[in-house]
Amino acid sequence: MKVVYIGAKDALADAFLERMGKEGDDVYFISSAGDTKKNGNALKHRFYSVSLKGDMLESVLCSISPDCIVYAGTQMMDSSFCEQTEEDAAFFAKTLRAIAKWSQARVLLLSSVSVYGKKAGASLEEDEVSPSDELGMCYVRKEQLLETYRKRYGMNTAILRASQLYAERAKEGGRDFLSRIFMQISNRGGGENASSFYNEVLQPLHVSDFTDAIKRVLDSGKQGIYNVTGSFEISRSRVYELAAQMQGETALVSWEEAEDTILADSGKIKRELEWTDFKEITQQFLHREISYEKEQRKRKKKEKNKKEKNSSNTSLFLA
C-alpha cells in the first residue's frame, strides 16, 4: 500500500512511520514548511517539506499518486489550542482540493474526542458534537470539511477521534498533555503554591496503540467514524502525582473537581476491528519507562548569562 502521512515531526509520526515501514508499506511523509522540528526517523523515509502557499502540495501528491492519505496535521499531539491550528485547517482544505482534482485516494482524518465537548458520561460516535473549546472547534471544522468533500466527490473517508496522546519521552516545550504536566511541576517546584487545576478524568492513549488503530482502519477499508481512546482511565491529579514523584518534586497543588469531562467510548473499533490498547501510563511510570527531557541549551544559556552578570557586578564593585 502506498501511503502519504501529512503531519508534524513528532512522536506520533515516529510511531506511524516505524509501524508502516515494518509492515512493508510504501510510506511518504509530508510536513508543512514551517515545521522546523528535527526528527531523524522521519528523514529515513521519503520526506517532503511543503508550504501552504503555491501549488507544491498538489504537485507532490500528484507525483506520488497514493492509495491512501493519513492527515494528522501539525497539532495532533497538542492538548490545547494554538495559532498554528488555524493554519492546519487551511492546509487540510488545500489537501482535499488537490485530491479532488486527480485522485481517488482514500482519506483518513485523525481528529480528537474534544469535538464532543465536556459532558456527563462517555460519548459515542453517533452523538452530536458540541466542542467546549477552540481546539475542539478546529477539529469540528476539519471533520465538516471532509464530509463536504466526501458527499461532493464520493471520497472514501474515515475519521479517527483520539483521546489524549502521549509518548514515553515527554519534553520541555512540548504541547502534549504529559509534557505540559511535567512543565507545570518544574515551574512550581520547591514547595511553591500552585494555582487551582481542574481534576478531570483522562484517557491517555499511547502513540503506538493509536498507530495500531490507524493501521487496522487502513487495512479494513472501512469508512465512518471511530473513537480511539485509552482504556485505562486516570485522573489528572494522579498523573501529576506520578510525574512529581519521578522528578522528586514537592509542588503543592489545589485541585478543583470537574463536574463534567471529555470522555468517549471506543467500543465500536474494538468490536469491528478487534483493536485494543496495551500501554498503561501508570505502569509505565512505575516501571520508569517515562522520561522528561529538559532543554539543556536554554538552561546553559541562562547559567552563562547569570555568571557573566555576576562577573560584571563584581568588576564594578572592585572598581
mmCIF file of C-alpha atoms in Angstrom:
data_model
loop_
_atom_site.group_PDB
_atom_site.id
_atom_site.type_symbol
_atom_site.label_atom_id
_atom_site.label_comp_id
_atom_site.label_asym_id
_atom_site.label_seq_id
_atom_site.Cartn_x
_atom_site.Cartn_y
_atom_site.Cartn_z
ATOM 1 C CA MET A 1 0.000 0.000 0.000
ATOM 2 C CA LYS A 2 1.277 3.455 -0.922
ATOM 3 C CA VAL A 3 0.513 5.793 1.978
ATOM 4 C CA VAL A 4 1.104 9.518 2.464
ATOM 5 C CA TYR A 5 1.274 10.772 6.045
ATOM 6 C CA ILE A 6 0.771 14.525 6.474
ATOM 7 C CA GLY A 7 1.688 15.873 9.894
ATOM 8 C CA ALA A 8 4.298 17.230 12.258
ATOM 9 C CA LYS A 9 7.664 15.650 13.017
ATOM 10 C CA ASP A 10 6.628 14.305 16.407
ATOM 11 C CA ALA A 11 6.225 11.090 18.390
ATOM 12 C CA LEU A 12 3.072 10.110 16.503
ATOM 13 C CA ALA A 13 4.856 10.449 13.153
ATOM 14 C CA ASP A 14 7.715 8.343 14.523
ATOM 15 C CA ALA A 15 5.367 5.570 15.638
ATOM 16 C CA PHE A 16 3.362 5.585 12.417
ATOM 17 C CA LEU A 17 6.351 5.615 10.071
ATOM 18 C CA GLU A 18 8.070 2.852 12.011
ATOM 19 C CA ARG A 19 4.968 0.640 12.021
ATOM 20 C CA MET A 20 4.199 1.117 8.347
ATOM 21 C CA GLY A 21 7.829 0.518 7.442
ATOM 22 C CA LYS A 22 7.829 -2.785 9.342
ATOM 23 C CA GLU A 23 4.613 -3.819 7.583
ATOM 24 C CA GLY A 24 6.280 -3.265 4.211
ATOM 25 C CA ASP A 25 4.075 -0.383 3.113
ATOM 26 C CA ASP A 26 5.376 2.350 0.828
ATOM 27 C CA VAL A 27 5.354 5.449 3.073
ATOM 28 C CA TYR A 28 5.775 9.124 2.198
ATOM 29 C CA PHE A 29 5.931 11.868 4.806
ATOM 30 C CA ILE A 30 4.776 15.435 4.126
ATOM 31 C CA SER A 31 5.152 18.237 6.647
ATOM 32 C CA SER A 32 4.455 21.945 6.386
ATOM 33 C CA ALA A 33 7.439 24.132 5.559
ATOM 34 C CA GLY A 34 7.034 25.912 8.883
ATOM 35 C CA ASP A 35 7.688 22.739 10.849
ATOM 36 C CA THR A 36 11.340 23.066 11.833
ATOM 37 C CA LYS A 37 11.472 20.324 14.470
ATOM 38 C CA LYS A 38 14.264 17.819 13.996
ATOM 39 C CA ASN A 39 13.241 14.203 13.568
ATOM 40 C CA GLY A 40 15.809 11.683 12.382
ATOM 41 C CA ASN A 41 13.294 8.879 11.953
ATOM 42 C CA ALA A 42 11.213 10.958 9.548
ATOM 43 C CA LEU A 43 14.233 11.518 7.339
ATOM 44 C CA LYS A 44 14.652 7.758 6.886
ATOM 45 C CA HIS A 45 11.501 7.864 4.762
ATOM 46 C CA ARG A 46 10.686 9.902 1.678
ATOM 47 C CA PHE A 47 10.181 13.305 3.214
ATOM 48 C CA TYR A 48 8.747 16.492 1.687
ATOM 49 C CA SER A 49 8.557 19.917 3.304
ATOM 50 C CA VAL A 50 5.678 21.781 1.681
ATOM 51 C CA SER A 51 4.495 25.371 2.059
ATOM 52 C CA LEU A 52 0.857 26.399 2.358
ATOM 53 C CA LYS A 53 1.472 28.848 -0.478
ATOM 54 C CA GLY A 54 1.767 27.807 -4.106
ATOM 55 C CA ASP A 55 0.992 24.502 -5.836
ATOM 56 C CA MET A 56 3.810 22.356 -4.472
ATOM 57 C CA LEU A 57 1.475 20.209 -2.343
ATOM 58 C CA GLU A 58 -0.669 19.341 -5.334
ATOM 59 C CA SER A 59 2.402 18.539 -7.417
ATOM 60 C CA VAL A 60 3.874 16.283 -4.745
ATOM 61 C CA LEU A 61 0.635 14.369 -4.200
ATOM 62 C CA CYS A 62 0.123 14.004 -7.951
ATOM 63 C CA SER A 63 3.640 12.602 -8.425
ATOM 64 C CA ILE A 64 3.226 10.122 -5.546
ATOM 65 C CA SER A 65 -0.320 9.058 -6.514
ATOM 66 C CA PRO A 66 -1.012 7.389 -3.132
ATOM 67 C CA ASP A 67 -3.625 4.787 -2.301
ATOM 68 C CA CYS A 68 -4.334 6.491 0.996
ATOM 69 C CA ILE A 69 -3.634 9.787 2.749
ATOM 70 C CA VAL A 70 -3.478 9.921 6.544
ATOM 71 C CA TYR A 71 -3.913 13.512 7.686
ATOM 72 C CA ALA A 72 -2.647 14.111 11.209
ATOM 73 C CA GLY A 73 -1.889 17.803 10.835
ATOM 74 C CA THR A 74 0.694 19.775 12.744
ATOM 75 C CA GLN A 75 -1.172 19.870 16.069
ATOM 76 C CA MET A 76 -2.368 16.289 16.613
ATOM 77 C CA MET A 77 -0.287 15.828 19.764
ATOM 78 C CA ASP A 78 -1.319 19.214 21.190
ATOM 79 C CA SER A 79 -3.542 19.349 24.246
ATOM 80 C CA SER A 80 -4.611 22.962 23.752
ATOM 81 C CA PHE A 81 -5.338 25.455 21.009
ATOM 82 C CA CYS A 82 -2.582 27.489 19.367
ATOM 83 C CA GLU A 83 -2.459 29.836 16.384
ATOM 84 C CA GLN A 84 -0.986 27.163 14.089
ATOM 85 C CA THR A 85 -4.190 25.144 14.486
ATOM 86 C CA GLU A 86 -5.992 27.539 12.148
ATOM 87 C CA GLU A 87 -3.218 27.193 9.554
ATOM 88 C CA ASP A 88 -3.517 23.432 9.879
ATOM 89 C CA ALA A 89 -7.198 23.584 8.869
ATOM 90 C CA ALA A 90 -6.242 25.626 5.800
ATOM 91 C CA PHE A 91 -3.571 23.047 4.881
ATOM 92 C CA PHE A 92 -6.165 20.276 5.155
ATOM 93 C CA ALA A 93 -8.528 22.173 2.847
ATOM 94 C CA LYS A 94 -5.728 22.512 0.306
ATOM 95 C CA THR A 95 -5.025 18.772 0.582
ATOM 96 C CA LEU A 96 -8.667 17.916 -0.133
ATOM 97 C CA ARG A 97 -8.769 20.261 -3.143
ATOM 98 C CA ALA A 98 -5.698 18.558 -4.581
ATOM 99 C CA ILE A 99 -7.156 15.079 -4.073
ATOM 100 C CA ALA A 100 -10.476 16.063 -5.628
ATOM 101 C CA LYS A 101 -8.731 17.128 -8.845
ATOM 102 C CA TRP A 102 -6.882 13.981 -9.776
ATOM 103 C CA SER A 103 -7.068 11.161 -7.258
ATOM 104 C CA GLN A 104 -9.351 8.516 -5.801
ATOM 105 C CA ALA A 105 -7.101 8.179 -2.762
ATOM 106 C CA ARG A 106 -8.719 7.215 0.498
ATOM 107 C CA VAL A 107 -8.549 9.880 3.223
ATOM 108 C CA LEU A 108 -8.143 9.173 6.930
ATOM 109 C CA LEU A 109 -8.526 12.228 9.132
ATOM 110 C CA LEU A 110 -7.022 11.995 12.601
ATOM 111 C CA SER A 111 -9.285 14.014 14.869
ATOM 112 C CA SER A 112 -9.926 14.354 18.589
ATOM 113 C CA VAL A 113 -12.576 13.458 21.170
ATOM 114 C CA SER A 114 -12.523 17.170 22.040
ATOM 115 C CA VAL A 115 -15.236 17.580 19.368
ATOM 116 C CA TYR A 116 -17.761 16.150 21.854
ATOM 117 C CA GLY A 117 -17.132 18.776 24.498
ATOM 118 C CA LYS A 118 -17.455 18.306 28.248
ATOM 119 C CA LYS A 119 -20.481 16.332 29.367
ATOM 120 C CA ALA A 120 -21.583 13.629 31.778
ATOM 121 C CA GLY A 121 -20.694 10.133 30.580
ATOM 122 C CA ALA A 122 -18.760 8.795 27.594
ATOM 123 C CA SER A 123 -19.704 9.896 24.065
ATOM 124 C CA LEU A 124 -20.415 7.530 21.187
ATOM 125 C CA GLU A 125 -19.597 8.128 17.523
ATOM 126 C CA GLU A 126 -23.213 8.942 16.665
ATOM 127 C CA ASP A 127 -23.543 11.557 19.416
ATOM 128 C CA GLU A 128 -23.843 15.213 18.483
ATOM 129 C CA VAL A 129 -20.588 17.176 18.537
ATOM 130 C CA SER A 130 -20.556 20.166 20.862
ATOM 131 C CA PRO A 131 -16.980 21.346 21.454
ATOM 132 C CA SER A 132 -16.321 23.354 24.595
ATOM 133 C CA ASP A 133 -13.023 24.944 23.490
ATOM 134 C CA GLU A 134 -11.267 26.351 20.418
ATOM 135 C CA LEU A 135 -9.259 23.183 19.850
ATOM 136 C CA GLY A 136 -12.421 21.120 19.604
ATOM 137 C CA MET A 137 -13.981 23.665 17.240
ATOM 138 C CA CYS A 138 -10.993 23.432 14.885
ATOM 139 C CA TYR A 139 -11.340 19.646 14.713
ATOM 140 C CA VAL A 140 -15.070 20.009 14.027
ATOM 141 C CA ARG A 141 -14.311 22.327 11.100
ATOM 142 C CA LYS A 142 -11.919 19.794 9.598
ATOM 143 C CA GLU A 143 -14.443 16.994 10.010
ATOM 144 C CA GLN A 144 -17.168 19.098 8.375
ATOM 145 C CA LEU A 145 -14.829 19.940 5.525
ATOM 146 C CA LEU A 146 -14.076 16.267 4.944
ATOM 147 C CA GLU A 147 -17.777 15.417 4.978
ATOM 148 C CA THR A 148 -18.460 18.116 2.370
ATOM 149 C CA TYR A 149 -15.814 16.710 0.019
ATOM 150 C CA ARG A 150 -16.991 13.144 0.664
ATOM 151 C CA LYS A 151 -20.512 13.984 -0.452
ATOM 152 C CA ARG A 152 -19.469 16.165 -3.388
ATOM 153 C CA TYR A 153 -16.760 13.918 -4.841
ATOM 154 C CA GLY A 154 -17.680 10.485 -3.483
ATOM 155 C CA MET A 155 -14.461 10.190 -1.479
ATOM 156 C CA ASN A 156 -13.674 7.116 0.586
ATOM 157 C CA THR A 157 -13.096 8.577 4.068
ATOM 158 C CA ALA A 158 -12.727 7.673 7.724
ATOM 159 C CA ILE A 159 -12.284 9.723 10.886
ATOM 160 C CA LEU A 160 -10.436 8.561 13.990
ATOM 161 C CA ARG A 161 -11.142 10.583 17.127
ATOM 162 C CA ALA A 162 -8.314 10.102 19.612
ATOM 163 C CA SER A 163 -8.130 10.830 23.336
ATOM 164 C CA GLN A 164 -5.051 12.377 24.994
ATOM 165 C CA LEU A 165 -1.978 11.186 23.073
ATOM 166 C CA TYR A 166 1.383 10.690 24.754
ATOM 167 C CA ALA A 167 4.773 9.013 24.324
ATOM 168 C CA GLU A 168 7.401 7.803 26.802
ATOM 169 C CA ARG A 169 9.614 10.838 26.239
ATOM 170 C CA ALA A 170 7.935 13.997 27.463
ATOM 171 C CA LYS A 171 9.803 17.172 26.533
ATOM 172 C CA GLU A 172 10.170 20.662 27.892
ATOM 173 C CA GLY A 173 8.323 22.892 25.457
ATOM 174 C CA GLY A 174 6.144 20.003 24.287
ATOM 175 C CA ARG A 175 2.440 20.646 23.793
ATOM 176 C CA ASP A 176 1.080 17.188 24.615
ATOM 177 C CA PHE A 177 -0.713 16.785 27.942
ATOM 178 C CA LEU A 178 2.093 14.804 29.618
ATOM 179 C CA SER A 179 4.826 17.300 28.712
ATOM 180 C CA ARG A 180 2.616 20.113 29.984
ATOM 181 C CA ILE A 181 2.160 18.384 33.328
ATOM 182 C CA PHE A 182 5.915 17.953 33.715
ATOM 183 C CA MET A 183 6.438 21.628 32.880
ATOM 184 C CA GLN A 184 3.814 22.672 35.432
ATOM 185 C CA ILE A 185 5.687 20.701 38.077
ATOM 186 C CA SER A 186 9.051 22.184 37.098
ATOM 187 C CA ASN A 187 7.666 25.716 37.147
ATOM 188 C CA ARG A 188 6.064 25.240 40.543
ATOM 189 C CA GLY A 189 8.718 23.141 42.258
ATOM 190 C CA GLY A 190 10.353 23.882 45.574
ATOM 191 C CA GLY A 191 7.142 23.807 47.558
ATOM 192 C CA GLU A 192 5.594 26.875 45.942
ATOM 193 C CA ASN A 193 1.820 27.090 45.919
ATOM 194 C CA ALA A 194 0.242 26.431 42.539
ATOM 195 C CA SER A 195 -2.982 27.815 41.194
ATOM 196 C CA SER A 196 -6.064 25.618 41.196
ATOM 197 C CA PHE A 197 -6.299 22.960 38.470
ATOM 198 C CA TYR A 198 -9.381 21.075 37.299
ATOM 199 C CA ASN A 199 -9.081 17.415 38.239
ATOM 200 C CA GLU A 200 -10.646 15.884 35.163
ATOM 201 C CA VAL A 201 -10.616 12.233 34.126
ATOM 202 C CA LEU A 202 -8.190 11.427 31.296
ATOM 203 C CA GLN A 203 -7.999 8.555 28.810
ATOM 204 C CA PRO A 204 -4.276 8.548 27.946
ATOM 205 C CA LEU A 205 -3.576 6.876 24.612
ATOM 206 C CA HIS A 206 -0.047 5.856 23.677
ATOM 207 C CA VAL A 207 1.035 6.762 20.140
ATOM 208 C CA SER A 208 1.841 3.124 19.320
ATOM 209 C CA ASP A 209 -1.687 2.000 20.269
ATOM 210 C CA PHE A 210 -3.180 4.787 18.174
ATOM 211 C CA THR A 211 -0.942 3.793 15.270
ATOM 212 C CA ASP A 212 -2.277 0.248 15.520
ATOM 213 C CA ALA A 213 -5.831 1.594 15.259
ATOM 214 C CA ILE A 214 -4.887 3.630 12.165
ATOM 215 C CA LYS A 215 -3.317 0.561 10.554
ATOM 216 C CA ARG A 216 -6.394 -1.581 11.226
ATOM 217 C CA VAL A 217 -8.716 1.006 9.661
ATOM 218 C CA LEU A 218 -6.393 1.292 6.649
ATOM 219 C CA ASP A 219 -6.286 -2.467 6.100
ATOM 220 C CA SER A 220 -10.021 -2.954 6.623
ATOM 221 C CA GLY A 221 -11.080 -0.315 4.096
ATOM 222 C CA LYS A 222 -13.918 0.670 6.420
ATOM 223 C CA GLN A 223 -15.431 4.137 6.330
ATOM 224 C CA GLY A 224 -17.097 6.228 9.010
ATOM 225 C CA ILE A 225 -16.082 7.499 12.432
ATOM 226 C CA TYR A 226 -14.210 5.629 15.162
ATOM 227 C CA ASN A 227 -13.435 6.723 18.710
ATOM 228 C CA VAL A 228 -9.944 5.595 19.714
ATOM 229 C CA THR A 229 -9.407 6.118 23.429
ATOM 230 C CA GLY A 230 -7.207 4.738 26.174
ATOM 231 C CA SER A 231 -8.913 2.048 28.268
ATOM 232 C CA PHE A 232 -7.008 2.890 31.444
ATOM 233 C CA GLU A 233 -8.740 5.998 32.754
ATOM 234 C CA ILE A 234 -6.837 8.097 35.267
ATOM 235 C CA SER A 235 -7.348 11.454 36.965
ATOM 236 C CA ARG A 236 -5.160 14.393 36.047
ATOM 237 C CA SER A 237 -4.142 14.722 39.710
ATOM 238 C CA ARG A 238 -2.834 11.134 39.728
ATOM 239 C CA VAL A 239 -0.709 11.740 36.609
ATOM 240 C CA TYR A 240 0.581 14.923 38.252
ATOM 241 C CA GLU A 241 1.442 12.952 41.398
ATOM 242 C CA LEU A 242 3.307 10.252 39.447
ATOM 243 C CA ALA A 243 5.244 12.826 37.438
ATOM 244 C CA ALA A 244 6.143 14.793 40.580
ATOM 245 C CA GLN A 245 7.387 11.653 42.321
ATOM 246 C CA MET A 246 9.556 10.813 39.326
ATOM 247 C CA GLN A 247 11.165 14.253 39.467
ATOM 248 C CA GLY A 248 11.475 14.318 43.242
ATOM 249 C CA GLU A 249 9.348 17.475 43.390
ATOM 250 C CA THR A 250 7.004 18.502 46.198
ATOM 251 C CA ALA A 251 4.974 21.187 44.447
ATOM 252 C CA LEU A 252 1.693 21.980 46.174
ATOM 253 C CA VAL A 253 -1.407 21.906 44.001
ATOM 254 C CA SER A 254 -5.006 22.792 44.732
ATOM 255 C CA TRP A 255 -7.371 20.566 42.757
ATOM 256 C CA GLU A 256 -10.916 21.547 41.886
ATOM 257 C CA GLU A 257 -13.102 18.609 40.888
ATOM 258 C CA ALA A 258 -14.566 18.980 37.392
ATOM 259 C CA GLU A 259 -18.309 18.341 37.156
ATOM 260 C CA ASP A 260 -18.102 17.212 33.514
ATOM 261 C CA THR A 261 -15.221 16.000 31.394
ATOM 262 C CA ILE A 262 -14.439 14.843 27.850
ATOM 263 C CA LEU A 263 -14.757 11.063 27.632
ATOM 264 C CA ALA A 264 -15.500 8.797 24.672
ATOM 265 C CA ASP A 265 -16.367 5.130 24.222
ATOM 266 C CA SER A 266 -14.155 3.143 21.828
ATOM 267 C CA GLY A 267 -16.315 0.016 21.829
ATOM 268 C CA LYS A 268 -17.065 0.294 18.099
ATOM 269 C CA ILE A 269 -13.475 -0.105 16.884
ATOM 270 C CA LYS A 270 -12.901 -2.888 19.423
ATOM 271 C CA ARG A 271 -15.904 -4.829 18.138
ATOM 272 C CA GLU A 272 -15.467 -4.254 14.412
ATOM 273 C CA LEU A 273 -11.670 -4.333 14.096
ATOM 274 C CA GLU A 274 -10.642 -6.183 17.267
ATOM 275 C CA TRP A 275 -8.481 -3.269 18.351
ATOM 276 C CA THR A 276 -7.270 -2.852 21.898
ATOM 277 C CA ASP A 277 -4.688 -0.722 23.664
ATOM 278 C CA PHE A 278 -1.854 -2.173 25.734
ATOM 279 C CA LYS A 279 0.101 0.743 27.176
ATOM 280 C CA GLU A 280 -0.990 1.894 30.642
ATOM 281 C CA ILE A 281 0.570 5.164 31.751
ATOM 282 C CA THR A 282 0.523 4.273 35.471
ATOM 283 C CA GLN A 283 2.528 1.097 34.909
ATOM 284 C CA GLN A 284 4.925 2.953 32.618
ATOM 285 C CA PHE A 285 5.623 5.444 35.409
ATOM 286 C CA LEU A 286 6.120 2.676 37.968
ATOM 287 C CA HIS A 287 8.497 0.809 35.644
ATOM 288 C CA ARG A 288 10.365 4.053 34.919
ATOM 289 C CA GLU A 289 9.588 3.913 31.218
ATOM 290 C CA ILE A 290 8.542 7.577 31.236
ATOM 291 C CA SER A 291 11.213 10.272 30.985
ATOM 292 C CA TYR A 292 11.249 14.065 30.872
ATOM 293 C CA GLU A 293 13.763 15.804 28.646
ATOM 294 C CA LYS A 294 14.644 19.381 29.571
ATOM 295 C CA GLU A 295 16.034 21.888 27.110
ATOM 296 C CA GLN A 296 19.707 21.868 28.048
ATOM 297 C CA ARG A 297 20.680 24.723 25.753
ATOM 298 C CA LYS A 298 18.294 27.211 27.316
ATOM 299 C CA ARG A 299 19.370 26.303 30.821
ATOM 300 C CA LYS A 300 23.074 26.546 29.951
ATOM 301 C CA LYS A 301 22.494 29.905 28.279
ATOM 302 C CA LYS A 302 20.737 31.223 31.387
ATOM 303 C CA GLU A 303 23.548 29.954 33.615
ATOM 304 C CA LYS A 304 26.130 31.584 31.344
ATOM 305 C CA ASN A 305 24.265 34.906 31.384
ATOM 306 C CA LYS A 306 23.974 34.709 35.164
ATOM 307 C CA LYS A 307 27.715 34.107 35.547
ATOM 308 C CA GLU A 308 28.532 36.967 33.176
ATOM 309 C CA LYS A 309 26.201 39.267 35.126
ATOM 310 C CA ASN A 310 27.770 38.276 38.440
ATOM 311 C CA SER A 311 31.245 38.779 36.977
ATOM 312 C CA SER A 312 30.246 42.216 35.700
ATOM 313 C CA ASN A 313 28.806 43.182 39.076
ATOM 314 C CA THR A 314 31.985 42.035 40.825
ATOM 315 C CA SER A 315 34.144 44.080 38.462
ATOM 316 C CA LEU A 316 32.046 47.175 39.097
ATOM 317 C CA PHE A 317 32.273 46.648 42.846
ATOM 318 C CA LEU A 318 36.071 46.320 42.731
ATOM 319 C CA ALA A 319 36.332 49.399 40.527
#
